[in-house]
Amino acid sequence: MISKIKQYRKEEDIPQKSMINGSSVNVERLYYTISPTCEKKKLPETINFIDLFCGIGGFRYACRQAFEKLGIQGRCMFSSDIDKFAQESYAANFNEKPVGDITKIDEKEIPDFNLLFAGFPCQAFSICGLQKGFEDNTKGTLFFDIARILKEKQPNAFILENVKNLASHDGGRTFDTIIHVLEDELGYFVDHKVLNALDFGLPQKRERIIIIGAKKPFSMDWEFNVEKKQTLEDILEKDVDKKYHASKEIVEKRKQKHTSASMPSIWHENKSGNISSYPYSCALRAGASYNYLLVNGERRLTPREMMRLQGFPEEFKIVVSDTQARKQAGNAIPINMVEKVIEKFVPLVF
Ligand SMILES: C[S@@+](CC[C@H](N)C(=O)[O-])C[C@H]1O[C@@H](n2cnc3c(N)ncnc32)[C@H](O)[C@@H]1O
């Protein structure tokens, strides 16, 4: 879907969108904010944000890094994650324990904010999940918790993240419903794009859909300049504990089936047992089998390597077991990718 505002050419093309509080948008004001201007816009000194489904804080790092470049001070007003180990990791790194189940939080109790981040749970939408979408009452409907918070708090903007497959789930109906709620029921201007972490300097093929929305119209340019590119050599640790090595049988079996064209490489086993290898990692997954990815067909990735593949800084403290760290890294967002989106999007809508 193309951003609505890109299609507006004439004033009469601009729809009068009804807002959820009953008042309507000032169309004239909206239209003239589209007009190009040579003046350099002054960004706010501070932006208050909330971090929903925060996991281990991927959005928070991306925001911190982007805001640093933009000269904005970010203030996190509220964070939420139901998982006790994710809460532990978040607390260790941000000195703040996220509140639990968002479905139990009254939206009126959430402090005011102007920017909402949410990488909402994707199991119900991903190819590997059960393809239930909104019919899955526990996971698919968590989008509606985002919607009720947007409705109550009316922030200037939001950035949502999900698996690429969200757009095609149920013949596109799930995604259409999400966009319909955001645009028509909540009155936001919305755009979206599938981005790949590989294009943002991380050696991980991870395609994710990013949905951005704002109260005022905007025209997002989804081309990004990426200065810093990391290779597997930059990511992989030199001395790795023996416990990460796969058994002799597994290594032999993989090497009988496959020869890698590059070194180092990450070997990937798909659901049917086929092996492929690349000079980058396939997408980290929270619920993948133990030996799904093997460095040079021989050993598993360490927690630190997985965090690096998602762009987490070296100072990120890993305070949970290897199993939990694997799940947390597999759930996280590629920080470098989201940082670039925030850096470009925020000046358009604040
Ligand atoms: C895809 S992950 C998001 C990870 C995050 N963006 C990051 O960078 O680490 C989704 C998160 O939603 C959390 N979650 C699932 N159901 C929830 C609920 N009802 N309330 C709050 N958090 C929930 C999960 O524990 C998981 O950490």
XYZ file of C-alpha atoms and ligand atoms in Angstrom:
377
model
C 0.000 0.000 0.000
C 1.334 3.438 -0.871
C 1.235 6.182 1.708
C -1.967 8.138 1.325
C -0.220 11.457 1.273
C 1.906 10.518 -1.692
C -1.257 10.193 -3.715
C -2.679 13.615 -2.818
C -2.220 16.042 -5.632
C -5.140 18.414 -5.285
C -6.702 19.864 -2.197
C -10.035 18.199 -2.916
C -8.271 14.820 -2.931
C -7.531 15.106 0.740
C -10.098 13.183 2.732
C -11.700 14.754 5.766
C -10.819 12.148 8.359
C -12.995 11.906 11.403
C -11.092 11.678 14.625
C -11.923 9.346 17.380
C -12.771 12.025 19.860
C -15.436 13.224 17.472
C -13.703 16.399 16.311
C -12.500 16.563 12.728
C -9.090 17.300 11.284
C -8.332 20.805 10.073
C -7.855 19.827 6.434
C -6.440 23.170 5.392
C -3.767 23.046 8.030
C -2.941 19.472 7.107
C -2.683 20.268 3.427
C -0.360 23.177 3.880
C 1.951 21.195 6.113
C 2.628 19.017 3.046
C 3.996 21.957 1.079
C 7.772 21.900 0.839
C 9.517 24.452 2.961
C 13.120 25.588 2.966
C 13.059 26.511 6.629
C 14.904 24.148 8.915
C 12.398 22.821 11.385
C 13.116 23.080 15.058
C 12.697 19.722 16.729
C 11.359 19.463 20.272
C 14.009 19.302 22.973
C 12.301 16.354 24.609
C 10.042 13.613 23.313
C 8.192 11.359 25.725
C 7.684 7.837 24.490
C 6.333 4.495 25.652
C 7.824 1.080 24.957
C 5.128 -1.590 24.557
C 5.981 -5.302 24.274
C 9.409 -3.940 25.108
C 11.261 -7.270 25.346
C 14.861 -6.395 26.121
C 14.589 -2.829 24.874
C 15.485 -2.917 21.170
C 13.258 0.071 20.437
C 14.653 1.919 23.415
C 18.240 1.568 22.167
C 17.208 2.496 18.625
C 15.417 5.563 19.984
C 18.354 6.545 22.191
C 20.779 6.319 19.261
C 18.521 8.151 16.803
C 17.613 10.890 19.297
C 21.274 11.427 20.099
C 21.874 12.207 16.424
C 18.806 14.463 16.293
C 19.694 16.286 19.511
C 16.458 15.210 21.185
C 16.173 14.000 24.730
C 14.012 10.896 24.938
C 12.050 10.150 28.074
C 10.521 6.729 28.528
C 7.200 7.191 30.342
C 6.064 3.572 30.451
C 7.268 0.125 29.437
C 5.491 -3.209 29.424
C 6.391 -6.843 28.859
C 4.706 -9.901 30.298
C 7.811 -12.087 30.310
C 9.627 -12.201 33.627
C 13.046 -12.844 32.060
C 12.606 -10.019 29.552
C 11.698 -7.785 32.504
C 14.912 -8.867 34.249
C 17.042 -8.029 31.225
C 15.275 -4.704 30.712
C 15.678 -3.780 34.383
C 19.381 -4.663 34.354
C 19.972 -2.440 31.347
C 17.580 0.479 31.827
C 17.090 0.515 35.616
C 13.365 0.166 35.096
C 11.192 -2.897 35.517
C 8.505 -2.986 32.826
C 4.948 -3.569 33.982
C 3.427 -6.936 33.026
C 0.431 -7.984 30.967
C -0.714 -5.007 28.887
C -4.213 -6.419 28.577
C -4.622 -5.763 32.320
C -3.477 -2.129 32.151
C -6.092 0.597 32.061
C -5.016 2.950 29.274
C -6.096 5.942 31.371
C -3.409 5.043 33.913
C -0.591 5.354 31.378
C 1.259 8.699 31.634
C 0.975 11.091 28.686
C 3.452 10.618 25.844
C 3.872 11.648 22.197
C 5.506 8.649 20.568
C 4.552 4.982 20.882
C 6.797 2.032 20.063
C 5.499 -1.519 19.836
C 7.011 -4.653 18.367
C 3.872 -6.601 19.054
C 3.958 -10.396 19.354
C 4.186 -12.026 15.999
C 3.602 -15.716 16.675
C 0.029 -15.579 15.478
C 1.115 -14.017 12.202
C 4.415 -15.676 11.311
C 4.763 -18.451 8.757
C 6.118 -20.661 11.510
C 3.147 -19.903 13.761
C -0.263 -21.362 13.332
C -1.535 -18.699 10.941
C -4.445 -17.858 13.210
C -4.128 -14.052 13.217
C -6.947 -12.266 14.959
C -8.681 -15.530 15.735
C -5.931 -16.240 18.227
C -7.403 -14.529 21.244
C -4.213 -14.430 23.236
C -1.739 -13.146 20.683
C -3.384 -11.825 17.542
C -5.580 -9.430 19.440
C -2.735 -7.680 21.243
C -2.800 -5.192 18.379
C -6.080 -4.002 19.829
C -4.317 -3.118 23.076
C -2.087 -0.810 21.051
C -5.197 0.621 19.389
C -7.008 1.347 22.658
C -3.902 3.096 24.051
C -3.560 5.205 20.877
C -7.240 6.045 21.110
C -7.024 7.225 24.704
C -3.648 8.989 24.595
C -3.630 10.419 21.055
C 0.165 10.577 20.661
C 1.672 12.454 17.682
C 3.136 9.296 16.213
C 3.838 5.583 16.498
C 6.213 2.992 15.100
C 5.143 -0.644 15.049
C 7.145 -3.679 14.022
C 6.112 -7.173 13.061
C 7.052 -10.133 10.879
C 7.017 -9.636 7.123
C 4.251 -12.192 6.811
C 1.826 -9.906 8.634
C 1.084 -8.203 5.307
C 0.027 -11.416 3.551
C -1.661 -13.213 6.424
C -5.186 -14.411 5.618
C -4.984 -13.058 2.077
C -4.075 -9.599 3.392
C -7.225 -9.264 5.495
C -5.391 -9.130 8.837
C -3.182 -6.324 7.621
C -6.075 -4.459 6.031
C -7.876 -4.574 9.378
C -4.823 -3.162 11.172
C -4.457 -0.334 8.658
C -8.191 0.330 8.718
C -8.165 0.677 12.512
C -5.114 2.968 12.469
C -6.308 5.176 9.639
C -10.077 5.195 9.712
C -10.872 4.536 13.343
C -7.950 6.333 14.954
C -7.366 9.072 12.375
C -3.654 8.520 11.730
C -1.785 8.899 8.474
C 0.031 5.626 7.959
C 2.809 4.191 5.834
C 4.659 0.886 5.994
C 7.571 -0.953 4.470
C 9.289 -4.316 4.710
C 12.921 -3.722 5.617
C 15.800 -6.159 5.901
C 18.448 -5.938 8.651
C 21.032 -6.940 6.014
C 20.526 -3.548 4.346
C 21.306 -1.768 7.607
C 24.815 -3.066 8.130
C 23.962 -6.132 10.192
C 24.993 -9.587 8.930
C 21.537 -11.051 9.521
C 18.808 -11.590 6.948
C 15.810 -10.442 8.923
C 12.852 -9.001 7.092
C 10.376 -7.098 9.189
C 7.430 -4.902 8.427
C 7.608 -1.428 9.922
C 4.359 0.503 10.245
C 4.653 4.212 10.951
C 1.824 6.588 11.671
C 1.329 10.201 12.619
C -1.412 12.692 13.315
C -0.121 14.899 10.554
C 0.556 13.840 6.970
C 4.095 12.966 6.025
C 6.014 11.553 3.125
C 8.526 8.961 4.234
C 11.553 8.243 2.087
C 12.408 4.608 2.710
C 15.909 4.817 1.173
C 18.607 4.970 3.825
C 22.302 5.742 3.862
C 24.131 3.137 5.839
C 27.679 4.092 6.710
C 28.733 1.282 9.028
C 28.577 -2.282 7.754
C 29.464 -5.248 9.928
C 30.540 -8.646 8.697
C 30.427 -11.988 10.457
C 34.100 -11.525 11.352
C 33.105 -8.448 13.359
C 30.388 -10.350 15.175
C 31.919 -13.735 15.941
C 33.812 -14.299 19.174
C 37.317 -15.731 19.017
C 37.315 -18.060 22.019
C 34.085 -19.866 22.449
C 33.273 -22.258 25.268
C 33.062 -25.931 24.314
C 29.442 -26.037 25.439
C 28.446 -24.211 22.242
C 29.869 -26.945 19.999
C 27.381 -29.284 18.359
C 27.915 -33.027 18.837
C 30.340 -34.877 16.526
C 27.403 -36.710 14.947
C 25.532 -33.526 14.081
C 28.634 -31.837 12.643
C 29.483 -34.891 10.527
C 25.925 -35.233 9.277
C 25.787 -31.569 8.258
C 29.162 -31.706 6.537
C 28.134 -34.774 4.559
C 25.124 -32.882 3.276
C 26.668 -29.499 2.606
C 29.877 -27.664 1.718
C 30.079 -23.978 2.351
C 31.260 -21.532 -0.298
C 32.410 -18.975 2.268
C 34.259 -18.810 5.557
C 33.128 -17.884 8.130
C 29.556 -18.754 7.406
C 26.396 -19.520 9.275
C 24.796 -22.802 8.388
C 21.056 -22.880 8.423
C 18.845 -25.960 8.656
C 15.323 -25.478 7.392
C 12.219 -27.369 8.473
C 12.736 -30.132 5.917
C 16.321 -30.673 7.054
C 17.980 -28.973 4.084
C 21.214 -27.182 4.864
C 22.362 -23.910 3.341
C 25.078 -21.491 4.404
C 25.743 -17.801 3.923
C 28.280 -15.168 4.934
C 25.527 -13.819 7.171
C 23.005 -15.309 9.555
C 19.434 -16.222 8.706
C 16.855 -14.608 11.000
C 17.342 -15.418 14.673
C 14.185 -17.039 15.975
C 12.917 -17.208 19.531
C 11.547 -20.728 19.276
C 14.009 -22.325 16.866
C 15.605 -25.685 17.527
C 18.944 -25.726 19.282
C 21.057 -26.381 16.188
C 19.030 -24.311 13.715
C 22.027 -22.040 13.077
C 25.611 -23.287 13.317
C 28.758 -21.220 12.820
C 30.796 -22.992 10.096
C 28.477 -25.967 10.584
C 30.128 -26.647 13.928
C 28.899 -24.573 16.825
C 25.959 -22.545 18.052
C 26.033 -18.787 18.344
C 26.831 -17.425 21.795
C 24.363 -15.034 23.478
C 26.742 -12.107 22.866
C 26.992 -12.971 19.155
C 23.203 -13.119 18.890
C 22.861 -9.722 20.560
C 25.456 -8.307 18.168
C 23.529 -9.722 15.202
C 20.586 -7.593 16.387
C 22.794 -4.520 16.832
C 22.770 -4.480 20.638
C 25.706 -2.498 22.014
C 28.569 -4.217 23.822
C 27.493 -2.674 27.124
C 24.181 -4.549 26.957
C 24.212 -6.761 30.048
C 23.198 -10.369 29.473
C 21.794 -11.439 32.831
C 19.736 -14.503 31.898
C 20.461 -18.122 30.942
C 21.637 -19.010 27.426
C 18.170 -20.378 26.634
C 16.449 -17.155 27.685
C 19.065 -15.021 25.896
C 18.430 -16.998 22.691
C 14.703 -16.365 23.018
C 15.223 -12.679 23.794
C 17.594 -12.121 20.882
C 15.204 -13.992 18.561
C 12.333 -11.735 19.649
C 14.233 -8.467 19.451
C 14.319 -5.884 16.693
C 17.411 -5.092 14.622
C 18.416 -1.885 16.370
C 20.354 -0.355 13.440
C 17.320 -0.689 11.183
C 14.812 0.890 13.556
C 17.293 3.606 14.520
C 17.423 4.738 10.875
C 13.624 4.741 10.638
C 13.276 6.850 13.801
C 15.984 9.249 12.661
C 14.151 9.930 9.418
C 10.545 9.705 10.586
C 10.589 11.778 13.787
C 11.674 15.052 12.114
C 8.812 14.617 9.614
C 6.096 14.464 12.217
C 7.237 16.528 15.230
C 8.365 -9.644 19.372
S 8.700 -9.429 21.066
C 9.232 -7.748 21.121
C 10.669 -7.613 21.462
C 11.202 -6.198 21.562
N 10.844 -5.363 20.455
C 12.709 -6.213 21.700
O 13.423 -5.505 20.985
O 13.214 -6.969 22.533
C 7.112 -9.379 21.768
C 7.112 -9.233 23.292
O 5.757 -9.104 23.722
C 5.681 -9.649 25.018
N 4.260 -9.905 25.340
C 3.461 -10.905 24.902
N 2.232 -10.798 25.415
C 2.239 -9.690 26.206
C 1.260 -9.055 27.011
N 0.022 -9.547 27.112
N 1.604 -7.939 27.683
C 2.865 -7.433 27.609
N 3.836 -8.003 26.855
C 3.536 -9.118 26.163
C 6.533 -10.898 24.935
O 6.957 -11.316 26.218
C 7.686 -10.422 24.039
O 8.795 -10.004 24.796
